Coordinates of C-alpha atoms and ligand atoms in Angstrom, one line a residue:
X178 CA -22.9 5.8 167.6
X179 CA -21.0 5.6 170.8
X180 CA -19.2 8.9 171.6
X181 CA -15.9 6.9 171.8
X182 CA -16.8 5.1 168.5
X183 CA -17.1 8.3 167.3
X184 CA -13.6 9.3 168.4
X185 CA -11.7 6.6 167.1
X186 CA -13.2 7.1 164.1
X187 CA -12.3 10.6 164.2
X188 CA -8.1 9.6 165.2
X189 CA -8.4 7.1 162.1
X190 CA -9.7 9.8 159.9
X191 CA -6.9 12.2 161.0
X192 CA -4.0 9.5 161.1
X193 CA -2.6 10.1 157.8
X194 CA -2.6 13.6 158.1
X195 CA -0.6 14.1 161.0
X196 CA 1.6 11.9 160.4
X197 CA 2.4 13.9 157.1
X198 CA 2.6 17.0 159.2
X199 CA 2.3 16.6 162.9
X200 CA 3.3 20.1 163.4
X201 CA 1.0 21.7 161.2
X202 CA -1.9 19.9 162.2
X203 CA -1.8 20.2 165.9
X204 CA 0.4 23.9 166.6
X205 CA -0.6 25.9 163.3
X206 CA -1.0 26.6 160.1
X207 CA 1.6 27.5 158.0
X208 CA 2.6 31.0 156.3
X209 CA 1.2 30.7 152.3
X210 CA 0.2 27.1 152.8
X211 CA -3.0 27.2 154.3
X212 CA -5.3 29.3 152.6
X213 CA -7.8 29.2 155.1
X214 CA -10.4 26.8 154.2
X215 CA -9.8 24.4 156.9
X216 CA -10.3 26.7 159.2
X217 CA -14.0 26.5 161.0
X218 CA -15.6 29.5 160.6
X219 CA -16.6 31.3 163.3
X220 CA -19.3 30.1 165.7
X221 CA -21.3 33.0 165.2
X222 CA -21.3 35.0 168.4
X223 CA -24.1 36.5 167.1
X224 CA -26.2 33.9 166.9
X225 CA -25.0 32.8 170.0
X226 CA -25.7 35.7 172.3
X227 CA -29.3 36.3 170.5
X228 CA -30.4 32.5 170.6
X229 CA -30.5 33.6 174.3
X230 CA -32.5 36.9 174.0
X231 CA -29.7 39.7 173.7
X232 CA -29.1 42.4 171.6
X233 CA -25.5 41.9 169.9
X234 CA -23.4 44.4 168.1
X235 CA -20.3 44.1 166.1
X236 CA -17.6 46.8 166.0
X237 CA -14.2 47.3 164.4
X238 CA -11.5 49.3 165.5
X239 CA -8.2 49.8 163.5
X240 CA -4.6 49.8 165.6
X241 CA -2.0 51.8 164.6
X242 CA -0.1 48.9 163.7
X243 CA -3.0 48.4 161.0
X244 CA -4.5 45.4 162.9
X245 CA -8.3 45.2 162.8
X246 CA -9.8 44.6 165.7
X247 CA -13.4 43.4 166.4
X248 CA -15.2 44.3 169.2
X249 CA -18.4 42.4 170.5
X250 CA -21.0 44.7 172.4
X251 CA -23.9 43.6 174.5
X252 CA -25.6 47.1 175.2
X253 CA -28.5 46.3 177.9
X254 CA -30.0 43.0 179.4
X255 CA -32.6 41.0 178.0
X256 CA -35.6 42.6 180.0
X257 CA -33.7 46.6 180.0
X258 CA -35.5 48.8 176.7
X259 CA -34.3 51.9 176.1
X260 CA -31.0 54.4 175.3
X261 CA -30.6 55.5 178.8
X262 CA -26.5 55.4 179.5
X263 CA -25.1 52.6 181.4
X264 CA -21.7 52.1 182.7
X265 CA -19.9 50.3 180.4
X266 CA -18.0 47.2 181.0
X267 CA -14.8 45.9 179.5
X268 CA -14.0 41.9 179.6
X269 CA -10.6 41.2 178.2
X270 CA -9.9 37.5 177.9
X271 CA -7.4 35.4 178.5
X272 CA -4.1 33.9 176.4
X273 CA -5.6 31.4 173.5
X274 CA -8.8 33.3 174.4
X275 CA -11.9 35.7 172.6
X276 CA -15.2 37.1 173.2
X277 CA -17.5 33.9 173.1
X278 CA -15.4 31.6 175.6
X279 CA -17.7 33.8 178.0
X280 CA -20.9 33.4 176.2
X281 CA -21.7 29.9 175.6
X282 CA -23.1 28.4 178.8
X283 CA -25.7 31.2 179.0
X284 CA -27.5 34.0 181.2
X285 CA -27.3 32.0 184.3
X286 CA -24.0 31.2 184.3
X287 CA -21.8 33.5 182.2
X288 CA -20.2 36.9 183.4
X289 CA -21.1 38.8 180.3
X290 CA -25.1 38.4 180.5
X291 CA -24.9 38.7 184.0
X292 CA -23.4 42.0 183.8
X293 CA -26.1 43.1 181.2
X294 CA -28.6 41.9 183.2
X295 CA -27.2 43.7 185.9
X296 CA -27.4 47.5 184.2
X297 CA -24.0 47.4 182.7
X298 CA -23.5 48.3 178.5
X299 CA -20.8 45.3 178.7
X300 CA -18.0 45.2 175.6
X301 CA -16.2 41.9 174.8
X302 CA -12.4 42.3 173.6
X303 CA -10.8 39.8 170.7
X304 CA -7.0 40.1 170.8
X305 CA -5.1 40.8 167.6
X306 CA -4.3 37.4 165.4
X307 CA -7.5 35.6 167.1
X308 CA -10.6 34.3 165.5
X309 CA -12.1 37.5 165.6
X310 CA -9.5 39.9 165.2
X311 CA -7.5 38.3 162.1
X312 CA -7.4 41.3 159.9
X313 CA -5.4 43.8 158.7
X314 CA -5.5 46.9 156.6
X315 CA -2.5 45.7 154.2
X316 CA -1.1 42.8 155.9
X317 CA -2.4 39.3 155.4
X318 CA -2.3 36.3 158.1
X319 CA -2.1 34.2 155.5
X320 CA 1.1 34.6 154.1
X321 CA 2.8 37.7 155.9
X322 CA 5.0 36.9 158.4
X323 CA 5.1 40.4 159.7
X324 CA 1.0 39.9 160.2
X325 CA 2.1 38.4 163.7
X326 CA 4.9 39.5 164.6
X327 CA 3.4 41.0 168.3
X328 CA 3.9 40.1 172.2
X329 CA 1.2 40.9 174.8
X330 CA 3.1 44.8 174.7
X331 CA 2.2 45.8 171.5
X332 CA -1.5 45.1 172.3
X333 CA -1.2 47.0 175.4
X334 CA 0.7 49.5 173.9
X335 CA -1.3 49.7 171.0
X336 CA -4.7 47.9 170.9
X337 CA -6.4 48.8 174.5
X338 CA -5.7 52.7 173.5
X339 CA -7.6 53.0 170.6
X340 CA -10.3 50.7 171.9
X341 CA -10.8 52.2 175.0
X342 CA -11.0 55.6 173.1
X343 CA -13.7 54.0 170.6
X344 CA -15.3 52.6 173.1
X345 CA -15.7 55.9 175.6
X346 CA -16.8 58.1 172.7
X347 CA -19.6 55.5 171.0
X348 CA -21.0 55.7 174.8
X349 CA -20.5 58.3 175.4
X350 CA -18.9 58.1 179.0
X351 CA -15.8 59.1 180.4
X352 CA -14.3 55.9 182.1
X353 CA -15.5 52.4 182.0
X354 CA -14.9 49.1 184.1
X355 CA -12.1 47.0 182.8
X356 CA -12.4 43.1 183.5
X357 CA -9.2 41.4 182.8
X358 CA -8.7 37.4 183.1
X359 CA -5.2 36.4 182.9
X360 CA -3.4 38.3 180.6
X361 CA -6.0 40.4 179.9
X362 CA -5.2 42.4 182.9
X363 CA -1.4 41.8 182.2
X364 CA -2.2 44.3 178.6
X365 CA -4.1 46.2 181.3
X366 CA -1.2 47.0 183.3
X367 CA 1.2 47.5 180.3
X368 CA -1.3 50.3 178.8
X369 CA -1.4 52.0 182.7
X370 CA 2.3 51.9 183.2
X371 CA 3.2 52.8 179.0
X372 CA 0.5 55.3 179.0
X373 CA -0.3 56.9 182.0
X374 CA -3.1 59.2 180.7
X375 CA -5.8 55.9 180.1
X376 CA -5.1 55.5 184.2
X377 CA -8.4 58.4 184.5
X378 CA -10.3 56.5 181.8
X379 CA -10.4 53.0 184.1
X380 CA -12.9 53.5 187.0
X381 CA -11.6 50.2 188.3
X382 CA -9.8 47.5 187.3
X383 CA -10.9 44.1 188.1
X384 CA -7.9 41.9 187.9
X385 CA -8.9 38.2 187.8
X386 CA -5.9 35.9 188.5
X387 CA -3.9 38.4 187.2
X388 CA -0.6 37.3 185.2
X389 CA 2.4 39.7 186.1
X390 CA 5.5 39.0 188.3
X391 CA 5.8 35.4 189.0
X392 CA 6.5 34.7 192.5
X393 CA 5.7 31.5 193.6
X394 CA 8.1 28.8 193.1
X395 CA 6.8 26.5 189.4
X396 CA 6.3 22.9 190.4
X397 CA 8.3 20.1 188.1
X398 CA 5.8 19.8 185.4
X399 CA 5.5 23.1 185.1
X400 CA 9.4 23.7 185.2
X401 CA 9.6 20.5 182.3
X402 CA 7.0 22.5 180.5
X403 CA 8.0 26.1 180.4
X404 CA 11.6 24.2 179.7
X405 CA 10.4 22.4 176.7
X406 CA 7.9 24.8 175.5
X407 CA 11.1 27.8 174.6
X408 CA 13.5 25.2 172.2
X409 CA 9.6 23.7 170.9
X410 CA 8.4 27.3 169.6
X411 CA 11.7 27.9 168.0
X412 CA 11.1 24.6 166.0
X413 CA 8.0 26.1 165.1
X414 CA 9.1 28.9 164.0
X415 CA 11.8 27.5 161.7
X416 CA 9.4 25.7 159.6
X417 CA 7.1 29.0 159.5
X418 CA 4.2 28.3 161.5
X419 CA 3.6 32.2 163.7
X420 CA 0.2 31.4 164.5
X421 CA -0.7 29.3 167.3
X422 CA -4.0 27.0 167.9
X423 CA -6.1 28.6 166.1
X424 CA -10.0 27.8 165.6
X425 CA -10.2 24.6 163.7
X426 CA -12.7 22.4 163.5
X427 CA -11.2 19.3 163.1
X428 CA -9.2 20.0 166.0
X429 CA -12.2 21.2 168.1
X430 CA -13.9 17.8 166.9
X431 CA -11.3 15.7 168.0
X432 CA -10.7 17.5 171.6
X433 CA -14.3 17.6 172.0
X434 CA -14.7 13.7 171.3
X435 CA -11.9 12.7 173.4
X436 CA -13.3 14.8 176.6
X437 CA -17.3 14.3 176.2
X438 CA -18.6 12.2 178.7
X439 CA -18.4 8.0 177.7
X440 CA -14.9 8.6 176.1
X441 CA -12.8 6.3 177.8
X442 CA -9.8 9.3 177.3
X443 CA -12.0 12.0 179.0
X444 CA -10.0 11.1 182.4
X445 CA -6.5 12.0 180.7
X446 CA -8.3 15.4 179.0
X447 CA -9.3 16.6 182.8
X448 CA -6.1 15.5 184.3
X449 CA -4.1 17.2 181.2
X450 CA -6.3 20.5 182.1
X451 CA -6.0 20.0 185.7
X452 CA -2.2 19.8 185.6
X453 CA -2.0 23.3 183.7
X454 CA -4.8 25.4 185.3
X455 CA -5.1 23.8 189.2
X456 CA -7.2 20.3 190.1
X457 CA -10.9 21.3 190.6
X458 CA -13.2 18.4 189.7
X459 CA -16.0 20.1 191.5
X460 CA -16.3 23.3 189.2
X461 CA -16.0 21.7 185.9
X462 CA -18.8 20.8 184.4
X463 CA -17.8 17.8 182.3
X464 CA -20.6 17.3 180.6
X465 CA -21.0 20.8 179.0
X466 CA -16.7 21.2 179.3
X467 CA -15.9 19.5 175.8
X468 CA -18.7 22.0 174.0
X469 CA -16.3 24.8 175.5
X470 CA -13.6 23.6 173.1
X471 CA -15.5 24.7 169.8
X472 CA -14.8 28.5 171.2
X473 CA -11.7 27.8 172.7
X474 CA -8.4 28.1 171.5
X475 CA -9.2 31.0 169.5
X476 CA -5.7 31.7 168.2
X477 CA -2.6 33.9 168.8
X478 CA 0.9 34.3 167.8
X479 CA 3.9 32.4 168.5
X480 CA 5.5 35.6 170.0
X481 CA 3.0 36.3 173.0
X482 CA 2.8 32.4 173.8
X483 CA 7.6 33.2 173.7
X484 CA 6.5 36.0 175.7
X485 CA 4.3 34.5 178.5
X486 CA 7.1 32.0 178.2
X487 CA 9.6 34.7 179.6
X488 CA 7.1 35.8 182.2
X489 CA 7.3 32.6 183.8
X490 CA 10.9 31.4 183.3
X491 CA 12.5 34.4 183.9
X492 CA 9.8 35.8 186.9
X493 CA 9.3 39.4 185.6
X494 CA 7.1 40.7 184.2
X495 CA 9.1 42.8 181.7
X496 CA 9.3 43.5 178.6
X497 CA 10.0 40.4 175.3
X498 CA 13.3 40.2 175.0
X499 CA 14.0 36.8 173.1
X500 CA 16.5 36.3 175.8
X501 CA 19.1 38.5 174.3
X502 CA 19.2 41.6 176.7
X503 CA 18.4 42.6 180.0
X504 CA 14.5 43.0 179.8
X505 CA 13.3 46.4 180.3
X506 CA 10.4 45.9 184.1
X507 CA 7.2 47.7 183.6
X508 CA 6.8 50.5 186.6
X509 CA 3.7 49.1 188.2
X510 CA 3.4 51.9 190.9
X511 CA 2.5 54.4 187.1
X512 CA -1.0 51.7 187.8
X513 CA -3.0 54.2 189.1
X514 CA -6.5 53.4 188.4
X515 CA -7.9 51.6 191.2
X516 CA -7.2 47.8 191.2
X517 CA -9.4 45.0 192.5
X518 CA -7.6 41.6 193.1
X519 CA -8.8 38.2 192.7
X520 CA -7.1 35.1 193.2
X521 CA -8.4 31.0 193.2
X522 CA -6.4 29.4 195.9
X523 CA -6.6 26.3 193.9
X524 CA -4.9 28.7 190.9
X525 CA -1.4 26.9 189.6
X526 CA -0.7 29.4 187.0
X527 CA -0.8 32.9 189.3
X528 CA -1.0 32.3 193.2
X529 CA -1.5 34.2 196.1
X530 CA 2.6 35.0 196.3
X531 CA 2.1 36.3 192.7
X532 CA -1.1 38.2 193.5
X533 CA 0.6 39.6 197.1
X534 CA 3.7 40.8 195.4
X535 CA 1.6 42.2 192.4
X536 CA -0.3 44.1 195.1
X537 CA 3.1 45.5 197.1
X538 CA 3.9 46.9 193.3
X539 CA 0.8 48.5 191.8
X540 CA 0.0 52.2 192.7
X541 CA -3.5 51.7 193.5
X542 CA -4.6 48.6 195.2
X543 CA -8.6 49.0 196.5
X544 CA -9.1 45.4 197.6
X545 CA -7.5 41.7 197.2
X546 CA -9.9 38.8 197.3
X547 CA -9.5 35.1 197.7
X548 CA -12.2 33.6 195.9
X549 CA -13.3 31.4 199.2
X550 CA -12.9 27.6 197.6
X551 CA -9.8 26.3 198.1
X552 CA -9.6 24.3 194.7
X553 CA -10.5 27.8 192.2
X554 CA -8.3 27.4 189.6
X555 CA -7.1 29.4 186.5
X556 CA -10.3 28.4 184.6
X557 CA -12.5 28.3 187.1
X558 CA -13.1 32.3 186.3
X559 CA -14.7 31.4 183.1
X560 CA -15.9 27.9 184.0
X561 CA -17.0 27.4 187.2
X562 CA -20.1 25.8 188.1
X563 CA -20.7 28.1 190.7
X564 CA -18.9 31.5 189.7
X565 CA -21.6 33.5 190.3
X566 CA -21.9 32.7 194.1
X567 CA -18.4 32.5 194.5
X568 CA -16.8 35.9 192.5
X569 CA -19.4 37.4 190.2
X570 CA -21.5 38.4 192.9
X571 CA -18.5 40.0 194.6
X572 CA -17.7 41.7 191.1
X573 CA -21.3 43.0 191.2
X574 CA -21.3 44.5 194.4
X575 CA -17.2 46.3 194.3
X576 CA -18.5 47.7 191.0
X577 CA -21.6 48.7 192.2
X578 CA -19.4 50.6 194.5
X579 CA -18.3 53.0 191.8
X580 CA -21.0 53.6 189.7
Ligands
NAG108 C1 -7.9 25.6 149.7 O1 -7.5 24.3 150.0 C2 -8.4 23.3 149.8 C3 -7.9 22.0 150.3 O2 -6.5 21.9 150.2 C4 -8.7 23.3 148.3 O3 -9.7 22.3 148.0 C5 -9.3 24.6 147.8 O4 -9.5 24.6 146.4 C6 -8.3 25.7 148.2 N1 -8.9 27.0 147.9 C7 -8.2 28.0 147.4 C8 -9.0 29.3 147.2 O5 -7.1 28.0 147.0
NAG109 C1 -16.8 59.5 167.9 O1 -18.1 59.0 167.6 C2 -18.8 59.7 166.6 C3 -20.1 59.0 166.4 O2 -20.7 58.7 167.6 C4 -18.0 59.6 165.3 O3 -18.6 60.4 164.3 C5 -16.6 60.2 165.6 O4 -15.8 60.0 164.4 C6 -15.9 59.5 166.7 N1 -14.7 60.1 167.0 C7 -13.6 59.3 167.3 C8 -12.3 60.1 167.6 O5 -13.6 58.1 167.2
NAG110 C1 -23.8 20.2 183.9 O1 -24.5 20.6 182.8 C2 -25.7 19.8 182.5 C3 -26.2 20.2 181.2 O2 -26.5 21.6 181.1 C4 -26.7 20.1 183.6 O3 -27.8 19.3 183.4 C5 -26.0 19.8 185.0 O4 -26.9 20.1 186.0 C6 -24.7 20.5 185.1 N1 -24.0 20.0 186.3 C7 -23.6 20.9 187.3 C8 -22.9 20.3 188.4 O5 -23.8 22.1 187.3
NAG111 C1 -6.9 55.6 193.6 O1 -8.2 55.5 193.0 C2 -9.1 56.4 193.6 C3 -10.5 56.0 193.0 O2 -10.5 56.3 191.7 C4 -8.7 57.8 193.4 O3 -9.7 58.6 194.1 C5 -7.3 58.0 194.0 O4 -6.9 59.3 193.7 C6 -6.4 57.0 193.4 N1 -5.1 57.2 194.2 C7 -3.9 57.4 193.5 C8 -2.7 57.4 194.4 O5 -3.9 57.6 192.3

């Protein structure tokens, strides 16, 4: 069948049930109601990661907010044998985002097998409330409310602690290299500034288009989006829906139909990307893009995705404040570890102005990169055709700096 065959077979298959509950189907589940079975399980980043010759290992680590948290570990490279130590590196993904939206284009291409191939004991971070990390030791996502009721502090405050610990004493090392896209260096920060002692366990932090302070003025869709998007999540709310895009498959189906390549809407599925991350036809592999959507959205809850929405209405990055007080500003300049900067100039989400303020803040700043093609956008750290020559490389050689 023709892929777009295949897709308008897929909208007819779905009509009736969004229509029945449009909210439901394309936001979240709701608390109680869904019990889970629509849910696609997990593509097995196990599988994944082996089918290409690595050794994968699964950890959990408990909060001490009682969230489970699973960590996925790629210890050596696929030609390294042996115990022998090896720095460890730390990826922390983006918002929406888990371990395996770095893992599925493969060892030429993807940061995390690079790095293995490249000496480093890499570890892959899953946010609490994603695919991943969707456990609890009393709580259940399913029905308790209080389950997800965390902003990106708590898992700063919280979740990077304890995993950072776990992860220094399994290794047996004393730091480790963090790697944060997006907010994944925003937690990063929060953990540096809340808790200056984990400052000396970071031998460098490498900040990709880094989400903080937001300095550069939002252009009108964005401004109509961030607009919409704070009354939108409070309708969401009200009809009990805390969790937002999770993994489903029918959803991933239906995204990845519409954007594979013959479907006549894969033009309006790269312009609607484009017009949230930054226009870069030229690093987007469209053929491979749509798999991308079976490991991404991953999940997380309404409460970061109000709190990301502060970030960018209000400009600070401060602390949640569900616009009822006067947010409390993290103290960047407690950032002490040693902070590596990267920024697409092609980036619409965080921009050079954010990245050059971000810089006049932090307490340690070693180096601030432009990634040196004008259209590297927001994605583009995960995604890009050619992110190897254009950052990884760079990565490679700053870190190989501090080992
Ligand atoms: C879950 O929901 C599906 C579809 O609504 C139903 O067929 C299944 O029996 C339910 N499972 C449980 C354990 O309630
Ligand atoms: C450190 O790791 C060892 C095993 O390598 C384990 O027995 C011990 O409980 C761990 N300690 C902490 C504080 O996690
Ligand atoms: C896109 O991916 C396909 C399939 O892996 C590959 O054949 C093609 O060369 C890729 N295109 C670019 C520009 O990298
Ligand atoms: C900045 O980081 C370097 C490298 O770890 C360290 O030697 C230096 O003391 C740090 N500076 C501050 C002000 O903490």
């Amino acid at each position: 069948m023709k892929p777009s065959a295949n897709f308008l077979l897929i909208v007819v298959c779905v009509l009736p049930n969004c229509a029945a509950d449009f909210w439901e189907y394309f936001i979240g589940p709701r608390l109680s109601t869904g019990n889970g079975s629509e849910r696609a399980a997990p593509k097995v980043t196990d599988q994944l990661v082996r089918s290409y010759g690595y050794r994968l290992d699964t950890h959990l680590v408990a909060s001490q907010t009682g969230h489970i948290l699973t960590l996925h570990r790629i210890p050596r490279g696929r030609k390294a044998a042996g115990t022998k130590p090896r720095p460890v590196a730390f990826i922390h993904h983006g918002l929406f985002g888990c371990s395996d939206m770095w893992l599925s284009r493969g060892p030429h291409l993807d940061l995390p097998y690079i790095l293995a191939d490249s000496g480093y004991d890499v570890w892959l971070f899953n946010t609490r409330g994603n695919v991943y990390s969707r456990k609890h030791k009393s709580l259940d996502p399913d029905r308790d409310a209080e389950y997800w009721n965390f902003g990106i502090e708590e898992m700063g405050y919280y979740d990077l602690p304890v995993t950072i610990d776990y992860i220094l004493n399994i290794t047996n090392q004393k730091d480790l290299f963090y790697l944060g896209h997006s907010i994944g260096s925003s937690t990063g920060f929060i953990t540096c500034s809340l808790r200056p002692e984990y400052n000396s366990k970071i031998r460098l932090f490498m900040a990709l288009g880094p989400l903080a302070h937001i300095r550069h003025p939002l252009n009108l869709l964005h401004k109509v989006l961030f607009s919409l998007l704070s009354p939108a999540l409070s309708l969401v709310e009200s009809m009990n829906i805390y969790e937002i895009w999770p993994r489903r498959f029918h959803i991933s189906r239906l995204v990845e139909a519409a954007c594979e390549d013959g479907s006549p809407f894969q033009k309006l599925c790269l312009m609607l990307i484009f017009s949230v991350v930054g226009e870069d036809p030229t690093q987007l592999n469209t053929t491979t893009f749509p798999n991308f959507v079976q490991y991404y959205p991953a999940g997380t809850s309404l409460k970061v995705v109000s709190n990301i929405v502060q970030y960018y209405v209000s400009g600070e990055f401060a602390r949640f404040s569900g616009g009822k007080t006067v947010p409390f500003i993290y103290d960047l300049a407690k950032v002490t570890a040693p902070v590596a900067l990267y920024y697409g100039p092609g980036d619409l989400l965080v921009t050079q102005e954010d990245v050059d303020y971000l810089s006049h803040r932090l307490g340690n700043v070693t180096g601030k990169f432009r990634i040196p093609y004008k259209h590297f956008n927001h994605l583009d750290f995960v995604l890009a055709n050619n992110a190897r020559s254009l950052l990884y490389n760079n990565l490679l050689s700053v870190m190989e700096k501090y080992k």
